[in-house]
CSV table of C-alpha atoms in Angstrom, one decimal:
chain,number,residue,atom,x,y,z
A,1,UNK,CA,-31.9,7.3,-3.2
A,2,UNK,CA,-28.7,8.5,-2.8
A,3,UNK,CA,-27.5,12.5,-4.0
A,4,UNK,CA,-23.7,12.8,-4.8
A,5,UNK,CA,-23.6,16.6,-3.8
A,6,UNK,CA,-20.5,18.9,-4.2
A,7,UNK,CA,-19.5,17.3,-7.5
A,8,UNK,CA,-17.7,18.7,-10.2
A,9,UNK,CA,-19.7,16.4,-13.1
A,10,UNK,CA,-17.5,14.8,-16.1
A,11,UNK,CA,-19.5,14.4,-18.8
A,12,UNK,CA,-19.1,13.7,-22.2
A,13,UNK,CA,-17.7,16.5,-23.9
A,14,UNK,CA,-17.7,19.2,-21.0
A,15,UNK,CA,-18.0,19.7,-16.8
A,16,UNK,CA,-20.9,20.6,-14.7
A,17,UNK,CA,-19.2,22.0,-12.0
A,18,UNK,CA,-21.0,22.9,-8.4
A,19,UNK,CA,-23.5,19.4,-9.5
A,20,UNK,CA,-25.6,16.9,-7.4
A,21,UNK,CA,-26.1,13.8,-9.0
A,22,UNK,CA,-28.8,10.9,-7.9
A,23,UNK,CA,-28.6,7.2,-7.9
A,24,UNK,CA,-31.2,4.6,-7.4
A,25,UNK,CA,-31.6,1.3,-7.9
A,26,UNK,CA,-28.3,0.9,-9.2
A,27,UNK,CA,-29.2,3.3,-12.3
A,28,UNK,CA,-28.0,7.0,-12.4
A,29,UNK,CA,-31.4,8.7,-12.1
A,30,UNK,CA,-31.3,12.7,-12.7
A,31,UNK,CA,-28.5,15.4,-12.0
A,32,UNK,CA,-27.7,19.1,-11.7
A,33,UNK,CA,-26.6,21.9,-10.9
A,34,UNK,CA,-27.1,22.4,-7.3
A,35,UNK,CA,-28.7,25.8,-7.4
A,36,UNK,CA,-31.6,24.9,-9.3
A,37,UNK,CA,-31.5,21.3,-8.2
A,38,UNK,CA,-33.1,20.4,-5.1
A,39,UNK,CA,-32.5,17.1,-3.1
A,40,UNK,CA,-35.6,15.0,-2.0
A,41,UNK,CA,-35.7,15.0,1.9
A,42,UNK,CA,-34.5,11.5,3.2
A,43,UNK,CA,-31.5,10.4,0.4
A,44,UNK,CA,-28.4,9.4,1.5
A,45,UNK,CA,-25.7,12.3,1.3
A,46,UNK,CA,-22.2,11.5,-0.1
A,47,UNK,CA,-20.4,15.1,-0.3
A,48,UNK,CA,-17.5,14.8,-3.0
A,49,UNK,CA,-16.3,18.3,-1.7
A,50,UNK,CA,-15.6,19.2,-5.2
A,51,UNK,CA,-14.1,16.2,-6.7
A,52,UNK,CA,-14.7,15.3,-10.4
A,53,UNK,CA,-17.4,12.4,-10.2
A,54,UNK,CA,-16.7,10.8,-13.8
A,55,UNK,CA,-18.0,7.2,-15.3
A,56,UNK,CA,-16.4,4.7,-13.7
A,57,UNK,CA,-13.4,3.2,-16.0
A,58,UNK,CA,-13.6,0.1,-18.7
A,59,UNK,CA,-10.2,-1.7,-19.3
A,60,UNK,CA,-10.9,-3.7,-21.9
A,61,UNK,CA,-7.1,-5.0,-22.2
A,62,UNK,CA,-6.0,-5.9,-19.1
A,63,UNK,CA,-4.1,-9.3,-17.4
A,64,UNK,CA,-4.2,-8.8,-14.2
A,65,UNK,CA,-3.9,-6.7,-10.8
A,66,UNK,CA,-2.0,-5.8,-8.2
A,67,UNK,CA,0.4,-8.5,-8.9
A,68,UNK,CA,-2.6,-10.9,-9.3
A,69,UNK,CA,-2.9,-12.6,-12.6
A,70,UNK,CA,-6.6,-12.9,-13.8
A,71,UNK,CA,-6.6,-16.4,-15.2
A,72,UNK,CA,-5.2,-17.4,-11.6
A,73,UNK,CA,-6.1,-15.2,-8.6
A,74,UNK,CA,-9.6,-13.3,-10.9
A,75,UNK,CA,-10.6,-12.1,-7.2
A,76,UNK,CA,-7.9,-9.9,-6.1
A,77,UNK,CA,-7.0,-9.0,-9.0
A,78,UNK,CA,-10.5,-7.4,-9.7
A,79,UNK,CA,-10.4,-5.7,-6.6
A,80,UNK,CA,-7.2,-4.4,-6.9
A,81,UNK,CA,-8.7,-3.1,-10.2
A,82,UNK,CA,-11.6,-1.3,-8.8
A,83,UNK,CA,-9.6,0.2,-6.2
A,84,UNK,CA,-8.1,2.1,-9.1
A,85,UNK,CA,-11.2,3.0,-10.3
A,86,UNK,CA,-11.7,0.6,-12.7
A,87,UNK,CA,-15.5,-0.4,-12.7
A,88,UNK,CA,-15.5,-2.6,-16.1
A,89,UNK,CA,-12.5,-4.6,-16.8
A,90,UNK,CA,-12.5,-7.3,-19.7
A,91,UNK,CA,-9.8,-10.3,-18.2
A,92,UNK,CA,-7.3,-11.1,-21.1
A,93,UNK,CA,-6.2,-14.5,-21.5
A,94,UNK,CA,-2.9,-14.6,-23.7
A,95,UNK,CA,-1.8,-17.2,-26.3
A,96,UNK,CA,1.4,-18.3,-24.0
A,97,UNK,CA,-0.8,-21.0,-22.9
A,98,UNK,CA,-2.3,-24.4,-25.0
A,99,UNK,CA,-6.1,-25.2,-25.3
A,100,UNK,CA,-5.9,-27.5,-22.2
A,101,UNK,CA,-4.7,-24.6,-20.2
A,102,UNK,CA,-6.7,-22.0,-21.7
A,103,UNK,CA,-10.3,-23.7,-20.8
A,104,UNK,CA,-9.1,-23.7,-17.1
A,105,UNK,CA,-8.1,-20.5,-17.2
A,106,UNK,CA,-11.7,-19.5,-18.2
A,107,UNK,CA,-13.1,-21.8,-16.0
A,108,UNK,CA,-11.9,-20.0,-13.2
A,109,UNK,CA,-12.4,-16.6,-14.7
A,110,UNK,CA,-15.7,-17.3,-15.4
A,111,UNK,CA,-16.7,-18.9,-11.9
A,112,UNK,CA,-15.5,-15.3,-10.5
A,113,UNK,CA,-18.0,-13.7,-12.5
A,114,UNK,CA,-20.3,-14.8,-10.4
A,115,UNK,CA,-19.2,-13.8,-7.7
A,116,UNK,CA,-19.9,-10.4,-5.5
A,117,UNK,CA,-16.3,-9.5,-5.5
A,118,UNK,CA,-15.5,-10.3,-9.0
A,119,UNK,CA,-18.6,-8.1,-10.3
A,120,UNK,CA,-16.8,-5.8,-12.1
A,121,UNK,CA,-15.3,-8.5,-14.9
A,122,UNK,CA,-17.4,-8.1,-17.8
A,123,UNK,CA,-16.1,-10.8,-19.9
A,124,UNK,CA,-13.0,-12.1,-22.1
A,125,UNK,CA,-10.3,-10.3,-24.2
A,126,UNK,CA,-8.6,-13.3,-26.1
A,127,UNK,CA,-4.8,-11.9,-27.0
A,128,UNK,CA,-5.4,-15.6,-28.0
A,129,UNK,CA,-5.0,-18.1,-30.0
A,130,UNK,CA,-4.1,-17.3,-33.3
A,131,UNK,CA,-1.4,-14.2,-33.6
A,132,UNK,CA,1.5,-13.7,-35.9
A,133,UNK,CA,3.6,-16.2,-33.9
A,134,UNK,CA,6.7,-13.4,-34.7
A,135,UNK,CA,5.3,-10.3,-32.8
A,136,UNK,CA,4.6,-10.3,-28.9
A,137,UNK,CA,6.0,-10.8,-25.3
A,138,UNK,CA,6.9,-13.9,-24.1
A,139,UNK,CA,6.8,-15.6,-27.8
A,140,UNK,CA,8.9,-18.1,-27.9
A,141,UNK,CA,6.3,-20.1,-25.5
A,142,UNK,CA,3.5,-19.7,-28.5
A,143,UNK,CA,2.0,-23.0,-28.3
A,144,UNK,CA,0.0,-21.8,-31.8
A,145,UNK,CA,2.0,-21.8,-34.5
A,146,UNK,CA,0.8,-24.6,-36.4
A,147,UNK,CA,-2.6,-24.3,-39.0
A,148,UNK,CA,-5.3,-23.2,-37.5
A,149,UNK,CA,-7.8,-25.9,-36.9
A,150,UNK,CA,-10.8,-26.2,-36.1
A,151,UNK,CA,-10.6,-29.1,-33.4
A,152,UNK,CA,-8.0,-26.6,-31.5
A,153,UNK,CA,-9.8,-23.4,-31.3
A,154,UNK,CA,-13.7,-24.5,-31.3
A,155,UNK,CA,-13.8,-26.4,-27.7
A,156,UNK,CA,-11.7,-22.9,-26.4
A,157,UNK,CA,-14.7,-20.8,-28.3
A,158,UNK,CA,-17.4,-23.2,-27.2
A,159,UNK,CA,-16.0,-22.3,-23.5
A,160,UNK,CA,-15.6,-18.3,-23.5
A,161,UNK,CA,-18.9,-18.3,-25.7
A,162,UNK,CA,-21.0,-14.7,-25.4
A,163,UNK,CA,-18.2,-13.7,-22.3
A,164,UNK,CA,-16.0,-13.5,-25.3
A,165,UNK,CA,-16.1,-9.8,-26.0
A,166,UNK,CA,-12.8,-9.2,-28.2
A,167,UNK,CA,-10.8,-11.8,-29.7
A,168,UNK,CA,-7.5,-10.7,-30.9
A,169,UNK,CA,-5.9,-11.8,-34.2
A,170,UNK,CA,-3.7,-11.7,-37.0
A,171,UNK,CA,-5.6,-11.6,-40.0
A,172,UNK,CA,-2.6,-12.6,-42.2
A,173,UNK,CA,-3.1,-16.0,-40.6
A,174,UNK,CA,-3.7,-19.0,-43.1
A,175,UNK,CA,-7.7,-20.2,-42.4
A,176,UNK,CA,-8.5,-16.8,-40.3
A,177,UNK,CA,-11.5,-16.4,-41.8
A,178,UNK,CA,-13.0,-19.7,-40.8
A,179,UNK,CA,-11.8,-19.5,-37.2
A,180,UNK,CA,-13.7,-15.8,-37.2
A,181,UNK,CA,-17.2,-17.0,-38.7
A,182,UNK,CA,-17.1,-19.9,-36.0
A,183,UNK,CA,-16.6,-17.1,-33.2
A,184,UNK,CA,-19.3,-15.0,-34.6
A,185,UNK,CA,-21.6,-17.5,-34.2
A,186,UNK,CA,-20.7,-18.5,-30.4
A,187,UNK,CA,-21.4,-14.9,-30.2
A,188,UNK,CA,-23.0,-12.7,-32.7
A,189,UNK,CA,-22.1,-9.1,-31.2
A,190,UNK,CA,-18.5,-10.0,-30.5
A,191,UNK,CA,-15.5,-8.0,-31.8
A,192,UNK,CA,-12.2,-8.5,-33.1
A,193,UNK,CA,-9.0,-6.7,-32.7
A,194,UNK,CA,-5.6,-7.1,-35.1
A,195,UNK,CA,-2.5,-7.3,-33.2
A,196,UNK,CA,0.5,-9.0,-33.1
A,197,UNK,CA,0.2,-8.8,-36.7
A,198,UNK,CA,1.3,-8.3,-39.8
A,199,UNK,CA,-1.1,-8.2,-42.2
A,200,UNK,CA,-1.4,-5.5,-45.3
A,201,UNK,CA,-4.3,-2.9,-45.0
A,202,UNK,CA,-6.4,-5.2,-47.4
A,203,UNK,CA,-6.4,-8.6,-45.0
A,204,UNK,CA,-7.9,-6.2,-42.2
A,205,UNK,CA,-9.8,-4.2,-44.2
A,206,UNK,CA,-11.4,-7.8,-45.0
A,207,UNK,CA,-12.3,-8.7,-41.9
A,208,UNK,CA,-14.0,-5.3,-40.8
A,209,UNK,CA,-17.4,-6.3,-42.0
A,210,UNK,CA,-17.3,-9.2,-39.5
A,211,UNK,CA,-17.0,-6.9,-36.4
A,212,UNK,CA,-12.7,-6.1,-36.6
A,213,UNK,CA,-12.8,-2.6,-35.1
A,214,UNK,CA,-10.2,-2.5,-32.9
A,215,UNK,CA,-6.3,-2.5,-33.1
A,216,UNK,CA,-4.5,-3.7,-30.3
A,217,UNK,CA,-1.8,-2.0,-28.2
A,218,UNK,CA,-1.2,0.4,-31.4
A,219,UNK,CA,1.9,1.0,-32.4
A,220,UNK,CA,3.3,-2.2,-30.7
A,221,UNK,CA,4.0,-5.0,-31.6
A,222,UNK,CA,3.2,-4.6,-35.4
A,223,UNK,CA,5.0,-5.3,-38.4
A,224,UNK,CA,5.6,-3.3,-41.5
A,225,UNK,CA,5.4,-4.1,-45.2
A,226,UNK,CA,7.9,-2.3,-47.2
A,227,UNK,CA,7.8,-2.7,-50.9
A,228,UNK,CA,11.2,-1.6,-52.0
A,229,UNK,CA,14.6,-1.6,-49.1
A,230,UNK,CA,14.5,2.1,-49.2
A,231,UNK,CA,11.0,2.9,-48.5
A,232,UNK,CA,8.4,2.5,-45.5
A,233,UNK,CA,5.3,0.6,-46.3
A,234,UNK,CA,1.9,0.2,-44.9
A,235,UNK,CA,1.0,-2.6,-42.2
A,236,UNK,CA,-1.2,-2.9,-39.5
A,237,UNK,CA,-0.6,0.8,-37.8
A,238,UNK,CA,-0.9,2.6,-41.3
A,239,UNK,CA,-4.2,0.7,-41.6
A,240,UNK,CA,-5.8,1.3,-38.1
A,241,UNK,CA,-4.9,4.9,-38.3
A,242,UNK,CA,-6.5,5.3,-41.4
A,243,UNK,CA,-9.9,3.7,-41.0
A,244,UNK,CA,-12.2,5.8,-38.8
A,245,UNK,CA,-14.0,2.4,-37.8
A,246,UNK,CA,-11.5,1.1,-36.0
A,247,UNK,CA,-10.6,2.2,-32.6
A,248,UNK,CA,-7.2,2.4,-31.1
A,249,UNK,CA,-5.6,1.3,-28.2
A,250,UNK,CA,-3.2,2.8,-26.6
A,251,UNK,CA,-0.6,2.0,-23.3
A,252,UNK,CA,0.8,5.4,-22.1
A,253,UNK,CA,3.6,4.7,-19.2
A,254,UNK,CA,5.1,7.5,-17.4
A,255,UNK,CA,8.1,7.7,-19.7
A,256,UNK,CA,6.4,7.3,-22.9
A,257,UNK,CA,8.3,4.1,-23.7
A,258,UNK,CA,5.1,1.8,-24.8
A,259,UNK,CA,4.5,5.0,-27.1
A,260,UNK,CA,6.5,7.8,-27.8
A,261,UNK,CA,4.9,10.9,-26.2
A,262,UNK,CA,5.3,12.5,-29.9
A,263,UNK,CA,3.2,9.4,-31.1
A,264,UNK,CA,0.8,9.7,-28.4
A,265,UNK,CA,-0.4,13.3,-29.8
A,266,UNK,CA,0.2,12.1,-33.5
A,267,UNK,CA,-2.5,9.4,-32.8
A,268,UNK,CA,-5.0,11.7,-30.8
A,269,UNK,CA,-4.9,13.7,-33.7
A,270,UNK,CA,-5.5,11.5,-36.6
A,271,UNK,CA,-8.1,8.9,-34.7
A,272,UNK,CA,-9.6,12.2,-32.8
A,273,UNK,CA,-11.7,12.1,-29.9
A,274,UNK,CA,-13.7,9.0,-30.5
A,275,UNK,CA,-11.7,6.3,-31.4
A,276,UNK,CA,-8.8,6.8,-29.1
A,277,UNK,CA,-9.1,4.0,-26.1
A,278,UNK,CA,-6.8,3.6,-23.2
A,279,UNK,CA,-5.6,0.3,-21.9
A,280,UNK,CA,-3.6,-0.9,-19.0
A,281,UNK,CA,-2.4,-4.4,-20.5
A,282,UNK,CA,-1.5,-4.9,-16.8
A,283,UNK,CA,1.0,-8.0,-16.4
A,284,UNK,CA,2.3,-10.1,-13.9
A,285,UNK,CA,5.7,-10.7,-16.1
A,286,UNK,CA,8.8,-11.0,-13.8
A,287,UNK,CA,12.2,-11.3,-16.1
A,288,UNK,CA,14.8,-9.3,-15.2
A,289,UNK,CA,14.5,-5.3,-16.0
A,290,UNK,CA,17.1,-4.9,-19.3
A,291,UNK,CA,20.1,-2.3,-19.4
A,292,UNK,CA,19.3,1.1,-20.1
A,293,UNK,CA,15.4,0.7,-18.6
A,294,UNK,CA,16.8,1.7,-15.1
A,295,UNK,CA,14.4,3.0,-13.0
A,296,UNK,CA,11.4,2.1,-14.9
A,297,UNK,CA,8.5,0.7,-12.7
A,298,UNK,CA,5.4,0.6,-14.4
A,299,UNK,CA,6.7,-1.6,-17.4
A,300,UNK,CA,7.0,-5.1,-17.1
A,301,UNK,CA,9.6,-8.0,-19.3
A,302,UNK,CA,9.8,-11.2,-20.3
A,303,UNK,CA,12.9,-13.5,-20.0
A,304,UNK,CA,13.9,-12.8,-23.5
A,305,UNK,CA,14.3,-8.4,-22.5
A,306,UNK,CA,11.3,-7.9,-24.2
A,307,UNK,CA,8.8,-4.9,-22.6
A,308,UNK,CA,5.8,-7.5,-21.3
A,309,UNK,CA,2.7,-5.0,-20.9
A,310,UNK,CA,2.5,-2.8,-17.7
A,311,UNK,CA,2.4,-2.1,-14.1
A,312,UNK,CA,-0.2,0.6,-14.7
A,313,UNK,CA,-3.7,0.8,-13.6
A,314,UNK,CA,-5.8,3.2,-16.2
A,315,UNK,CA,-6.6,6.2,-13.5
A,316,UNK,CA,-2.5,6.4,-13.8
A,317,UNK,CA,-2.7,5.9,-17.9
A,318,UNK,CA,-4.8,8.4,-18.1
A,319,UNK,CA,-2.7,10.9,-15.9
A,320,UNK,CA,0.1,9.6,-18.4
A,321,UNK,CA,-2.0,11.2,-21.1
A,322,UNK,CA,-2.7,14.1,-19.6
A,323,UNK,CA,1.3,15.5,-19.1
A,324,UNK,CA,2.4,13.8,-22.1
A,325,UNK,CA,-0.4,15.0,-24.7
A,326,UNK,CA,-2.1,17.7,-23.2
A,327,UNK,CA,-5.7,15.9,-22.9
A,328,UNK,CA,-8.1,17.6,-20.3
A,329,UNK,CA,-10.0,15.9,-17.7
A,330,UNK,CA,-12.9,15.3,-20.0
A,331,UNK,CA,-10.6,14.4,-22.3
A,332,UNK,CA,-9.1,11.2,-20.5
A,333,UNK,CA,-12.5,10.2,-19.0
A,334,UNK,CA,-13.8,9.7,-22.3
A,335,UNK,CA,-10.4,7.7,-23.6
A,336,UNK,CA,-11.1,5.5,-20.4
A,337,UNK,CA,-14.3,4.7,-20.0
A,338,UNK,CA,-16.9,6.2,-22.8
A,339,UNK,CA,-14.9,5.2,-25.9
A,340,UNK,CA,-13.9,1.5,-24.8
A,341,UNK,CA,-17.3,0.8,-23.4
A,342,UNK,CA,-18.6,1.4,-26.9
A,343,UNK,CA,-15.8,-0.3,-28.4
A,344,UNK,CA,-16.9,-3.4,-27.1
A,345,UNK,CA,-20.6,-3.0,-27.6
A,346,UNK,CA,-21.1,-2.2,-23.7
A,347,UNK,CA,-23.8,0.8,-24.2
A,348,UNK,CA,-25.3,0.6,-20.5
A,349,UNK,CA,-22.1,2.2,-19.0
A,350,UNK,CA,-19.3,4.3,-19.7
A,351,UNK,CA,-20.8,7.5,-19.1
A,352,UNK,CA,-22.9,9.9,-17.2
A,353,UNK,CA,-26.7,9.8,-18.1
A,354,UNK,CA,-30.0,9.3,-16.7
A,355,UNK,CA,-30.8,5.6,-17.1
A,356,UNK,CA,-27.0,3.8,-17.0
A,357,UNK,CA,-25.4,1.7,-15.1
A,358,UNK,CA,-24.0,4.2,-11.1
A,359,UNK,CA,-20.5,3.2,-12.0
A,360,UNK,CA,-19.0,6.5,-10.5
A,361,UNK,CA,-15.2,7.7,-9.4
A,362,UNK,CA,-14.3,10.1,-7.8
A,363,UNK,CA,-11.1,12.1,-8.7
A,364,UNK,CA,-8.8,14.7,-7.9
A,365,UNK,CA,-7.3,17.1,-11.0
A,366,UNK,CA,-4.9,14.4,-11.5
A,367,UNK,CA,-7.0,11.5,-11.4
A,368,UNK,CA,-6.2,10.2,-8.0
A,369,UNK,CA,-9.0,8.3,-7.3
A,370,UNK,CA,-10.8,9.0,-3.7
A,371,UNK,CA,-14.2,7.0,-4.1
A,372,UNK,CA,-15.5,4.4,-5.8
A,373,UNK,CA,-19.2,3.7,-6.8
A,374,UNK,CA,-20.1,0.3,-8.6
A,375,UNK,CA,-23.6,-0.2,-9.4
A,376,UNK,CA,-24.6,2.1,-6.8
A,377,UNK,CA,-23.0,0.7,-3.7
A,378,UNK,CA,-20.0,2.6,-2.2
A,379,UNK,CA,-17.1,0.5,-2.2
């Protein structure tokens, strides 16, 4: 057994500060404070001299790592990853690539799954196939414009099968709904996600019953529906602000350019502390940076100028959020790693209780991350 000693404990909704917390067989298995605690004679002592000791972090939305594509180098880029702190990250395949391509990208993806070093991928998030072919970096190389058919997408589902955890879509799409009944039945418990989209409140609205509870990268690359020149309408933002049910992502860089940090409080405050969930959408894109983004580093563009996704890891989103809303310590933790965990149906993970997955970091006020602790091993 190990006892985590010296720990200021980030739960839920508050801190136990002056904690020990116990880990065996992989499993957290009891913690407390340390004056009314006692530690067993013969565990394994890890002192975090103070340090919070949160959940470890789920990035559900993320390409790559540490200049390490997933769909090509899955090894180092994981690793880079949980460096970071990032315990549970879902590999994102993207729809700049045809179904030939696609397959091998999950091939390989998959056969690091299985690995020791590539433990902490938990499965797919498809920003693939079938988008608004209008909306998204890199779009003029969408290889899925054309109908939707079936014998495109069904060898790619057949492939990802229950590793599929999100698949991302635009449910303005001609034929969407058939495409999202045949993914249901590769995998019952997946989820979908609207982005790069579009569509009017009532296309997403209609494809909530089959699982769509996510909206991607919120507040980018989105579309709006006005119905008269003079007047803003209602699209896909409007839509996943106002259903509770649907959770929304967010990328916060250090200048607030992904999302204004105005924006960033507007949207803790209408999807509250539940449904807010914080992404990296780490990328490996290398055009040129465009005028007036000088001396931005953690964004990333395409050839066309257009922002490409990040250079952040989420321990640095989450210190985004904390200077540019406000949010707390227990705040962020639960953006990071309790609310996408559950966002994706991963219920074994994502926070601290007796009985779940030892996916630990240790952090400093600012989220600096000092130790790392994935299924119970120190790594």
């Amino acid at each position: 057994m190990i006892a985590i000693k010296n720990a200021t404990l980030v739960m839920k909704d508050h801190l136990i500060p002056e904690a020990v917390l116990f880990v065996e067989n992989g499993l957290i298995a009891g913690f407390g404070e340390m004056r009314t605690t006692a530690i067993p004679e013969g565990c394994q002592i890890i002192d975090a001299q103070g340090l919070f000791v949160g959940p470890g972090l789920v990035d559900i939305h993320n390409h790559s790592g540490g200049g390490h594509w997933f769909f090509d180098e899955p090894i180092p880029a994981a690793q880079f990853n949980l460096e970071h702190g990032t315990t549970t990250v879902l590999a994102t395949l993207y729809f700049n690539m045809n179904k030939d391509q696609l397959l091998e990208q999950a091939k390989t993806v998959q056969a690091a799954m299985k690995t020791p070093d590539g433990a902490n991928i938990a499965g797919f998030y498809m920003e693939t196939p079938y988008m608004n072919p209008k909306f998204g970096a890199d779009r003029e190389a969408n290889p899925w414009k054309g109908p939707i058919c079936k014998d495109d997408y069904q060898p790619l589902i057949d492939q990802v099968g229950t590793d599929a955890k999100v698949w991302v879509l635009a449910p303005e799409r001609e034929n969407i709904e058939q495409f999202v009944i045949d993914a249901k039945k590769a995998n019952p418990t997946v989820k979908f996600a609207v982005g790069h989209s579009e569509a009017s409140p009532q296309q997403i609205e209609a494809l909530m019953p089959y699982g769509l509870c996510i909206g991607t990268h919120h507040t980018n690359a989105t579309g709006d529906r006005p119905m008269y020149p003079e007047c803003r309408g209602v699209c896909v933002d409007e839509t996943v602000n106002y259903n509770h049910g649907i959770y929304a992502e967010m990328i916060s860089d250090s200048r607030g350019i992904h999302v204004d940090p105005y924006m960033q409080r507007l949207i803790r405050k209408i999807k509250g502390e539940d449904r807010l969930v914080l992404i990296s959408d780490s990328c490996v894109f290398d055009g040129p940076v465009p005028e007036g983004y000088d001396g931005v580093t953690d964004l990333c563009f395409d050839y066309e100028g257009e922002i490409a996704g990040s250079k952040l890891t989420l321990e640095v989103a989450c210190r985004n959020v904390m200077k540019h809303t406000g949010a707390s310590i227990v705040d962020v933790f639960r953006y990071a790693s309790y609310n996408p965990a559950r966002a994706v149906g991963f219920t074994d993970r994502g926070e601290i209780r007796n009985g779940l997955r030892a996916d630990l970091v240790f952090v400093d006020h600012w989220m600096n991350v000092k130790k790392v602790i994935l299924g119970g091993e120190v790594k």
